Short mmCIF file of C-alpha atoms in Angstrom, two decimals:
data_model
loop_
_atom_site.label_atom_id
_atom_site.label_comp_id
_atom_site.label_asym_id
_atom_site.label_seq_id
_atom_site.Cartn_x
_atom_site.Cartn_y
_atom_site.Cartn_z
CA UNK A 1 80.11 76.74 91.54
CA UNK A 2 82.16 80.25 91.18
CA UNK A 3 82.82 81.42 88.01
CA UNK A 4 85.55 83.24 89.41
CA UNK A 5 87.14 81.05 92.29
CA UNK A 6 90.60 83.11 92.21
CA UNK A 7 90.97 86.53 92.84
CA UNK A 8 94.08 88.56 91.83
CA UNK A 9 95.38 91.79 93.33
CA UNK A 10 97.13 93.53 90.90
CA UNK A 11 97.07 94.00 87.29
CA UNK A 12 100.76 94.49 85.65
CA UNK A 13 101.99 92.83 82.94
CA UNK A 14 104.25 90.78 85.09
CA UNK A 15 100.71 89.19 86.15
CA UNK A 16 99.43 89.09 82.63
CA UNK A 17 102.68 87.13 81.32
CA UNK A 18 102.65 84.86 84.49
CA UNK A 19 99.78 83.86 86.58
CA UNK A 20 97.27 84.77 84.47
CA UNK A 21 98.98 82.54 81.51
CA UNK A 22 99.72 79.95 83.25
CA UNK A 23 95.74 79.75 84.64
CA UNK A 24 94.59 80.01 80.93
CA UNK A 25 96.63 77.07 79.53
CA UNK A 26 95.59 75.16 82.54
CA UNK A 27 92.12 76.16 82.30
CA UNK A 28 92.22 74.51 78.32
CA UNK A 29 92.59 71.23 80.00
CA UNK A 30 90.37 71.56 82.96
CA UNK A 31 93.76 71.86 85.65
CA UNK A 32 93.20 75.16 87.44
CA UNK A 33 90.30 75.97 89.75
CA UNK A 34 88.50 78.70 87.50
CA UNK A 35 89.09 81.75 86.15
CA UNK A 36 90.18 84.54 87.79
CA UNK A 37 88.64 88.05 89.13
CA UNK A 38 91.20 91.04 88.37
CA UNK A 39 91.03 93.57 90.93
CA UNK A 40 92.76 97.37 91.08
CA UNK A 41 93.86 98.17 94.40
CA UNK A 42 95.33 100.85 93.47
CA UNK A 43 92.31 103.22 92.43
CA UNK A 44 94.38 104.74 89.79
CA UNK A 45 92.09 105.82 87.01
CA UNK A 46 94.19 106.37 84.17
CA UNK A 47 94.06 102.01 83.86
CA UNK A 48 90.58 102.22 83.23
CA UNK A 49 91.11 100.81 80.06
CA UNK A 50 93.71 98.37 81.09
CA UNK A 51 91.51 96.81 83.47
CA UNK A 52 88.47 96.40 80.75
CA UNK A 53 90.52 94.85 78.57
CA UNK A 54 91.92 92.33 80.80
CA UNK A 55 88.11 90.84 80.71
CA UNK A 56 87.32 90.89 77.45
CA UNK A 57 85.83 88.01 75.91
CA UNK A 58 88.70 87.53 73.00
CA UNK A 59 91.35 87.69 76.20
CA UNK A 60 95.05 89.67 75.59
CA UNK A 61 98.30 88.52 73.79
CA UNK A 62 101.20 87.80 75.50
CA UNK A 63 103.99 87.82 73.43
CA UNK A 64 107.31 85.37 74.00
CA UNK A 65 110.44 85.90 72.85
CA UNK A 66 114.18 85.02 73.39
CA UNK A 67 116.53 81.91 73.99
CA UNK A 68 115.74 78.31 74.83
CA UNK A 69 118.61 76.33 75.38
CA UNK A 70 120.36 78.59 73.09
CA UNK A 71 117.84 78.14 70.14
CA UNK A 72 115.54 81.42 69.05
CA UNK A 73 111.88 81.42 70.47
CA UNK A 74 108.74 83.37 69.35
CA UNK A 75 105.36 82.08 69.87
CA UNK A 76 102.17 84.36 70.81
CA UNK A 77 99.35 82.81 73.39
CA UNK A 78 96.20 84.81 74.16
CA UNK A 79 95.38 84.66 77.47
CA UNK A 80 91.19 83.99 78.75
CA UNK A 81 91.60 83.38 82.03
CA UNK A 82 90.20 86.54 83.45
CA UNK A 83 86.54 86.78 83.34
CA UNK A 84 85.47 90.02 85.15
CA UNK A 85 87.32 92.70 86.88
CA UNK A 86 86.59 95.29 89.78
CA UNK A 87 88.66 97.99 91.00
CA UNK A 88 88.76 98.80 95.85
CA UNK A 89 88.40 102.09 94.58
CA UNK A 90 84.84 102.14 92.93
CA UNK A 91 83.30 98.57 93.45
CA UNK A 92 84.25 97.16 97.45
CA UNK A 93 80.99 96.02 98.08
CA UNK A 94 80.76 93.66 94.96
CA UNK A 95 84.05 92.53 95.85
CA UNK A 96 83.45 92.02 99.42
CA UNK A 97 80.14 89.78 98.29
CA UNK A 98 82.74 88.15 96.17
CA UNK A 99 84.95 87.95 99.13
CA UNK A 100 82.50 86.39 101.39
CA UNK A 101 80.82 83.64 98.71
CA UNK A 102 82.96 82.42 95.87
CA UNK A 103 86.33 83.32 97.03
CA UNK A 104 88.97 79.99 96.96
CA UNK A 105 92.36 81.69 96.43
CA UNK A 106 93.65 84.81 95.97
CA UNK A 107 96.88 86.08 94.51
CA UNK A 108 98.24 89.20 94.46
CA UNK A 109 101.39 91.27 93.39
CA UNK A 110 100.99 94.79 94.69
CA UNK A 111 104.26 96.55 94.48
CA UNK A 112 106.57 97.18 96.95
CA UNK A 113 104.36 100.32 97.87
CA UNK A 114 101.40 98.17 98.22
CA UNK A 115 102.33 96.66 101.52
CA UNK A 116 103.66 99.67 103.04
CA UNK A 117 101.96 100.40 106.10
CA UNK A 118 99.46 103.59 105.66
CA UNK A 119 97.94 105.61 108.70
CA UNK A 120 94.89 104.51 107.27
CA UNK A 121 95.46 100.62 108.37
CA UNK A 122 94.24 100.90 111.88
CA UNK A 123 90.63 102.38 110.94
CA UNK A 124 87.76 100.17 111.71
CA UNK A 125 86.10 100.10 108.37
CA UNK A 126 87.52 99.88 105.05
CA UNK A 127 89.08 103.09 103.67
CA UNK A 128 90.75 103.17 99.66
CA UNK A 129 93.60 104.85 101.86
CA UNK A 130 95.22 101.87 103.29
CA UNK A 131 97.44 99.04 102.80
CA UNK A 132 97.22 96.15 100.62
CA UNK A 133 97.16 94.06 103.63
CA UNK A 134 95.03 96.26 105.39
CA UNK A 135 92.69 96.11 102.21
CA UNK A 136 92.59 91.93 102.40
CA UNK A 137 92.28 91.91 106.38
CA UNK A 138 88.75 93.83 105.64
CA UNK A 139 87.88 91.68 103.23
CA UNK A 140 88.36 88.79 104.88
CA UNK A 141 86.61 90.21 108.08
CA UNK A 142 83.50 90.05 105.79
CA UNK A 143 84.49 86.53 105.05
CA UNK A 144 84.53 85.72 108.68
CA UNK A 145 80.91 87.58 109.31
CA UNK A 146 79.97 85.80 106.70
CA UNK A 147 80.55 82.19 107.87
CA UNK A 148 84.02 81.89 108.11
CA UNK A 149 84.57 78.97 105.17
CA UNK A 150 88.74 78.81 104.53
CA UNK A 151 90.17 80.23 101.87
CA UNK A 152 94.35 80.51 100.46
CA UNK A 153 95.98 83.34 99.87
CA UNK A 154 99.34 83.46 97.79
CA UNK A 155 101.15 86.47 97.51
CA UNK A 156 103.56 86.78 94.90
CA UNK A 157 105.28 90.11 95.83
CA UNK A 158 109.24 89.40 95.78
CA UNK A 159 109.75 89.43 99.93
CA UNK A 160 110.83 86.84 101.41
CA UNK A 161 108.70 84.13 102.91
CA UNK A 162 106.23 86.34 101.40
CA UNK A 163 103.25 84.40 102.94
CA UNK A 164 104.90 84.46 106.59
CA UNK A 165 105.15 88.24 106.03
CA UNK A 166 101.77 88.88 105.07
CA UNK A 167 100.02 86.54 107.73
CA UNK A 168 101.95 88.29 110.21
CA UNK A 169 101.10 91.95 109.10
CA UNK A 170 97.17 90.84 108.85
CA UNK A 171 97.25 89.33 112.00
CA UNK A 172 98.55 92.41 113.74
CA UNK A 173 95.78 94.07 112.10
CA UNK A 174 93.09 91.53 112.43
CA UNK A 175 93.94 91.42 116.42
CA UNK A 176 92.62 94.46 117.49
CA UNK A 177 89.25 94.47 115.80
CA UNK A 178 87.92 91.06 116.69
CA UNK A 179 89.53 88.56 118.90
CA UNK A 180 87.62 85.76 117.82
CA UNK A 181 88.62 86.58 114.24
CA UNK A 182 92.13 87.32 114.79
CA UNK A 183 91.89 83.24 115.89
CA UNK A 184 90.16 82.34 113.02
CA UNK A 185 93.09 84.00 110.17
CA UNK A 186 95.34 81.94 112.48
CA UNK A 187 93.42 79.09 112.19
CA UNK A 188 91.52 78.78 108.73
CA UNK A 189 93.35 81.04 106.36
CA UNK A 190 96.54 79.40 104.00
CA UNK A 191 99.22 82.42 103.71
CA UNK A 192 101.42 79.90 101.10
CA UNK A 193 104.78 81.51 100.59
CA UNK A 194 106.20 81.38 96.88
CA UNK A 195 108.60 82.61 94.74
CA UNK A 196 108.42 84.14 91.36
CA UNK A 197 110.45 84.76 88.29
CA UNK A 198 110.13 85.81 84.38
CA UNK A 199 111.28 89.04 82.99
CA UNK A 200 108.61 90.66 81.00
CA UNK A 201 110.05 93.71 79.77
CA UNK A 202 107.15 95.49 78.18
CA UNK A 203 103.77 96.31 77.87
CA UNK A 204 100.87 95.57 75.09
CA UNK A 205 98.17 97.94 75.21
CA UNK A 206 95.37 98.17 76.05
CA UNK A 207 96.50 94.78 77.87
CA UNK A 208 98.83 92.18 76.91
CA UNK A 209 102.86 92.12 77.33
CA UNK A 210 106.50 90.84 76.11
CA UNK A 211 107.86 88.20 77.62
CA UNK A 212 111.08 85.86 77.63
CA UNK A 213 110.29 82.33 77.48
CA UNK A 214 111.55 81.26 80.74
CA UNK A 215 109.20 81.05 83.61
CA UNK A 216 108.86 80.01 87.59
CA UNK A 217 106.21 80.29 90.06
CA UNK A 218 108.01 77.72 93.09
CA UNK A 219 105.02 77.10 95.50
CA UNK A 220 106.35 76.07 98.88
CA UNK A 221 104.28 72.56 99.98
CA UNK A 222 101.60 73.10 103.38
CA UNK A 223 98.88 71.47 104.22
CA UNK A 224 95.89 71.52 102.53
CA UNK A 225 97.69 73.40 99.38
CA UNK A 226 95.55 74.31 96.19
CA UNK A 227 97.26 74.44 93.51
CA UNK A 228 96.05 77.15 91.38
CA UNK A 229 97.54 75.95 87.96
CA UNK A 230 98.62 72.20 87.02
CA UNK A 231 101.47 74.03 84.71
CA UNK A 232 104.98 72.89 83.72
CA UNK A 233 106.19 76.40 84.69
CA UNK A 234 104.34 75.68 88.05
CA UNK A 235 106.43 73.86 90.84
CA UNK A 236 105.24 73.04 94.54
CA UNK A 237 108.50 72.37 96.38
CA UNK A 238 109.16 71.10 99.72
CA UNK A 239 111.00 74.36 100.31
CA UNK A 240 111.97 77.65 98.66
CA UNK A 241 115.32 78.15 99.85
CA UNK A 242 117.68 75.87 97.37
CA UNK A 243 115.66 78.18 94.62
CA UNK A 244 116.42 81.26 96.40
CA UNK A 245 119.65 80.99 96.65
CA UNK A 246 119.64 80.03 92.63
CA UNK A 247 118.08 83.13 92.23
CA UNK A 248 119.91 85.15 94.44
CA UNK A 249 123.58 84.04 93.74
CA UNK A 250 123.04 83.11 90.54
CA UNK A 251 121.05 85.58 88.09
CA UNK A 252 120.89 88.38 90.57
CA UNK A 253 124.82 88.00 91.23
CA UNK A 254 126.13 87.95 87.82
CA UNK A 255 123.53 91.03 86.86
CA UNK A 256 125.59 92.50 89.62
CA UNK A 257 128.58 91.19 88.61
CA UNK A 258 128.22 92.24 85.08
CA UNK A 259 127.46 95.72 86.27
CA UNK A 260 130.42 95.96 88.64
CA UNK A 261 132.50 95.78 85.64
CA UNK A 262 130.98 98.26 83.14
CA UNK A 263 131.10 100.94 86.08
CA UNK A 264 134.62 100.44 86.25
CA UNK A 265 135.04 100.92 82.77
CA UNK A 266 132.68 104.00 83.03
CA UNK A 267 130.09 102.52 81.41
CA UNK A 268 131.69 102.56 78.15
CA UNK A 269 130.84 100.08 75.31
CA UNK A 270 126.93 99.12 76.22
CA UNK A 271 123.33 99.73 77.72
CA UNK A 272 121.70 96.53 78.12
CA UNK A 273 122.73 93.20 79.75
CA UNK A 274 122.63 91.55 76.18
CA UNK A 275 125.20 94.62 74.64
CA UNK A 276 127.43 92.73 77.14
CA UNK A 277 127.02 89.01 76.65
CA UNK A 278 127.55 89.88 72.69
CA UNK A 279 131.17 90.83 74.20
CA UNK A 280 133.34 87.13 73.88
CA UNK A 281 135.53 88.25 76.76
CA UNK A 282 132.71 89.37 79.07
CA UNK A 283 130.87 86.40 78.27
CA UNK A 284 133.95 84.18 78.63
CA UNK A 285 134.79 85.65 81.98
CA UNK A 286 131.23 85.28 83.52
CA UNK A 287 131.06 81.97 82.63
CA UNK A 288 134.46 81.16 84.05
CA UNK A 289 133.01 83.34 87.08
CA UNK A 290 130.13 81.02 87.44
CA UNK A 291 132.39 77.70 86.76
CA UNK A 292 135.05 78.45 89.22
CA UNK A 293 134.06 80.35 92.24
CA UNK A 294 130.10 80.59 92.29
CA UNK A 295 129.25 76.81 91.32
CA UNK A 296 131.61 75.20 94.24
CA UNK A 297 129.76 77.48 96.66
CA UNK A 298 126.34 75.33 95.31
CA UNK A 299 128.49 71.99 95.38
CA UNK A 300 129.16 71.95 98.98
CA UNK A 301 126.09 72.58 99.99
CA UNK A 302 124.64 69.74 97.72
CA UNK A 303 122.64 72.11 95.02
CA UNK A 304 125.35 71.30 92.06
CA UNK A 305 123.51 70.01 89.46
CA UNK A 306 120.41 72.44 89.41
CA UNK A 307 123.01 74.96 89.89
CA UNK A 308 124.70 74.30 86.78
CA UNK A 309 121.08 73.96 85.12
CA UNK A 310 120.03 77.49 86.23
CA UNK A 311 123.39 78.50 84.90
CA UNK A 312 122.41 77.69 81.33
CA UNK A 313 119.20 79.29 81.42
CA UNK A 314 120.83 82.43 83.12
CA UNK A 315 123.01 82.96 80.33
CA UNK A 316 120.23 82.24 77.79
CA UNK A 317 118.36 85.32 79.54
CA UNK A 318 121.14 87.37 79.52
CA UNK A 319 121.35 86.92 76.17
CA UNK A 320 118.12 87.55 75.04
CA UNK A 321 118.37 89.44 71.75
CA UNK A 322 114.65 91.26 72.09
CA UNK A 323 115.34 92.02 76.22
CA UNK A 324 115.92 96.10 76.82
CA UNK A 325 117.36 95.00 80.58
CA UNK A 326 119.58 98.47 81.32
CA UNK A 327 122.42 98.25 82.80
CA UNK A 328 121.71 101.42 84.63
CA UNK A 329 118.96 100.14 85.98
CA UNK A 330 120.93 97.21 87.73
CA UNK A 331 123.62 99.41 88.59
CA UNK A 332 120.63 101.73 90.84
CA UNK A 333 121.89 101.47 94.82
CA UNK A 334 124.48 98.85 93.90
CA UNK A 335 126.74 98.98 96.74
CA UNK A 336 123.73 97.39 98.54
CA UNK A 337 123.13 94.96 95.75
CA UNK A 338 126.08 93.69 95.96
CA UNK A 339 126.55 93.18 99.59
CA UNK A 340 123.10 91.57 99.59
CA UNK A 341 123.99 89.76 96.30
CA UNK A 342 127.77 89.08 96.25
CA UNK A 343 128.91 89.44 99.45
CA UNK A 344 126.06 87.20 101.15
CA UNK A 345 127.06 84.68 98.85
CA UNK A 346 130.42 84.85 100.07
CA UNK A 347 129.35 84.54 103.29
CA UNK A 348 126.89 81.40 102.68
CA UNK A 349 130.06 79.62 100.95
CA UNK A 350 132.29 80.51 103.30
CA UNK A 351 133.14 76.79 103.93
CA UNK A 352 133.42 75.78 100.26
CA UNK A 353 137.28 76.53 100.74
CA UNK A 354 137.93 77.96 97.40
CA UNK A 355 138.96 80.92 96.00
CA UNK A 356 136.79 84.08 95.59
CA UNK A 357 139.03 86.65 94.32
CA UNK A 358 136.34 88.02 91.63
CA UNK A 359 133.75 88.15 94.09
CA UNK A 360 135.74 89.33 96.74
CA UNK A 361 136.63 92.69 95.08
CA UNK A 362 132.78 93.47 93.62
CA UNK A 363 131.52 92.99 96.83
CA UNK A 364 134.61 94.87 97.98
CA UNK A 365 136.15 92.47 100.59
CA UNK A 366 139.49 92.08 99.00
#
């Protein structure tokens, strides 16, 4: 049996207040596959000791704090769930023998620069150069050499249908090295698509990390799906879109929202999302935003009552008293936010047939 079935890509704290918690509290009651191998694809050095203390024996805190249905929250869990970590930089053959024998999932979260295509991603043999996908179509080459058994990967990066993306990429990688494995990915490897969410808004060091209390991993339902936590923050759905468009037209439209405003007041009065919820009449009109032209949007398509649920809990995170969430980093490229936030909103509601006239003018259609 492996001792570490699940390997991760990635090692931010986002992954150390997430997956990796949610593994350890499953692991206490025997509900997750194993623990997990923590691997650098980065080859940075300077999280040498980041990546040793993932693995150590006593495990890292993860600190939670913030608002649960309006009440205060603090607790402190240590996290054990990584037992060994390796870094594509220094140790690819131990992790391609990993690869090829005890391998059952793998998860990663690379960054938006870690799928970006490198002119390193058509070579014929590994090179620390390329691509995150690149990286895993190598790896499971060797897997493939090596017998072929299945395996699951789940990315977590935020694209959507994150597993359709990354299938994709590797197959148009796989294709040109080996036919018959090219056929195989297509055939034996689970690209699960999923969508993640919990601020974590700073780091512990050497590992560890701050975290609000509220947490998601939605896994979207295939066949032959592995679960890789039995978790209450855990969720296989039958599809990701309903919580997408939570997401979307929910907390990432009324960060935009919220933003849209304090620009027009030149940015007088605050710096963090909370500065503004402590503000009765920004508060008031958000929630009267939400109430009268964002949750009749959700109504009509049949989504009402989680709507209103996901409501709550965004304004409990945007009130988080111990949350630094800038404004001005919300407000970076937010013309583009807010089309993509706002304005496909109003488009996806278009039928409701009520009136937008908030929305209309941040998204700068009235």
């Amino acid at each position: 049996m492996s001792i570490t079935p699940i390997i991760q890509f990635g090692t931010s704290r986002f992954l150390q207040a997430h997956a990796d918690l949610f593994i350890s509290e499953a692991l206490k009651t025997g509900q997750a596959p194993g623990q997990i191998c923590v691997v650098q694809s980065s080859g940075d050095a300077a999280r040498a000791r980041r990546l040793a203390a993932l693995a150590a024996p006593e495990g890292y805190p993860v600190r939670i704090q913030g608002l649960a249905n309006g009440v205060e929250l603090k607790a402190n869990v240590q996290v054990t769930s990584v037992a060994r970590t390796l870094s594509t930089a220094t140790d690819f053959p131990a992790l391609s023998r990993l690869f090829e024998a005890e391998a059952e999932i793998v998860i990663s979260n690379t960054g938006d620069s870690g799928w970006t295509p490198q002119p390193e991603d058509s070579a014929a043999e590994f090179l620390q150069a390329m691509s995150f996908p690149a990286k895993l179509t190598h790896l499971l080459r060797a897997r493939f050499v090596a017998g072929g058994r299945p395996i699951q990967i789940m990315p977590t990066e935020l694209v959507a249908r994150n597993g359709d993306v990354l299938k994709a990429r590797v197959l148009e990688l796989a294709t040109p090295l080996d036919a018959e494995f090219a056929a195989w990915v297509e055939r034996d490897v689970r690209f699960v698509n999923s969508l993640v969410d919990r601020i974590v808004s700073e780091p512990l060091e050497p590992a560890g990390a701050v975290a609000e209390p509220y947490a998601l991993w939605a896994i979207e339902d295939c066949a032959g799906l592995i679960s890789p936590a039995h978790y209450e923050a855990v969720q296989i759905v039958p599809d990701l879109e309903p919580i997408e468009k939570q997401k979307l037209f929910i907390l990432n439209l009324g960060h935009s929202y919220l933003v849209d405003g304090w620009l027009k007041r030149d940015r007088a009065g605050a710096e963090y999302v909370r500065d503004l919820m402590e503000d009765t009449r920004v508060r008031a009109d958000l929630e009267d935003l939400y109430d009268q032209e964002v949750l009749p949007g959700f109504a009509a398509a049949g989504l009402e009552a989680e709507a209103r649920a996901y409501m709550r809990t965004t304004l409990d995170r945007f009130s988080n008293p111990y949350l630094d969430h800038k404004l001005a980093d919300i407000a970076g490229n937010h013309a583009e936010k807010c089309e993509r936030r706002i304005g496909a909103f109003l488009d996806w509601a278009a039928d409701a047939g009520h009136a937008t006239p908030r929305l209309a003018a941040a998204a700068g259609r009235s």
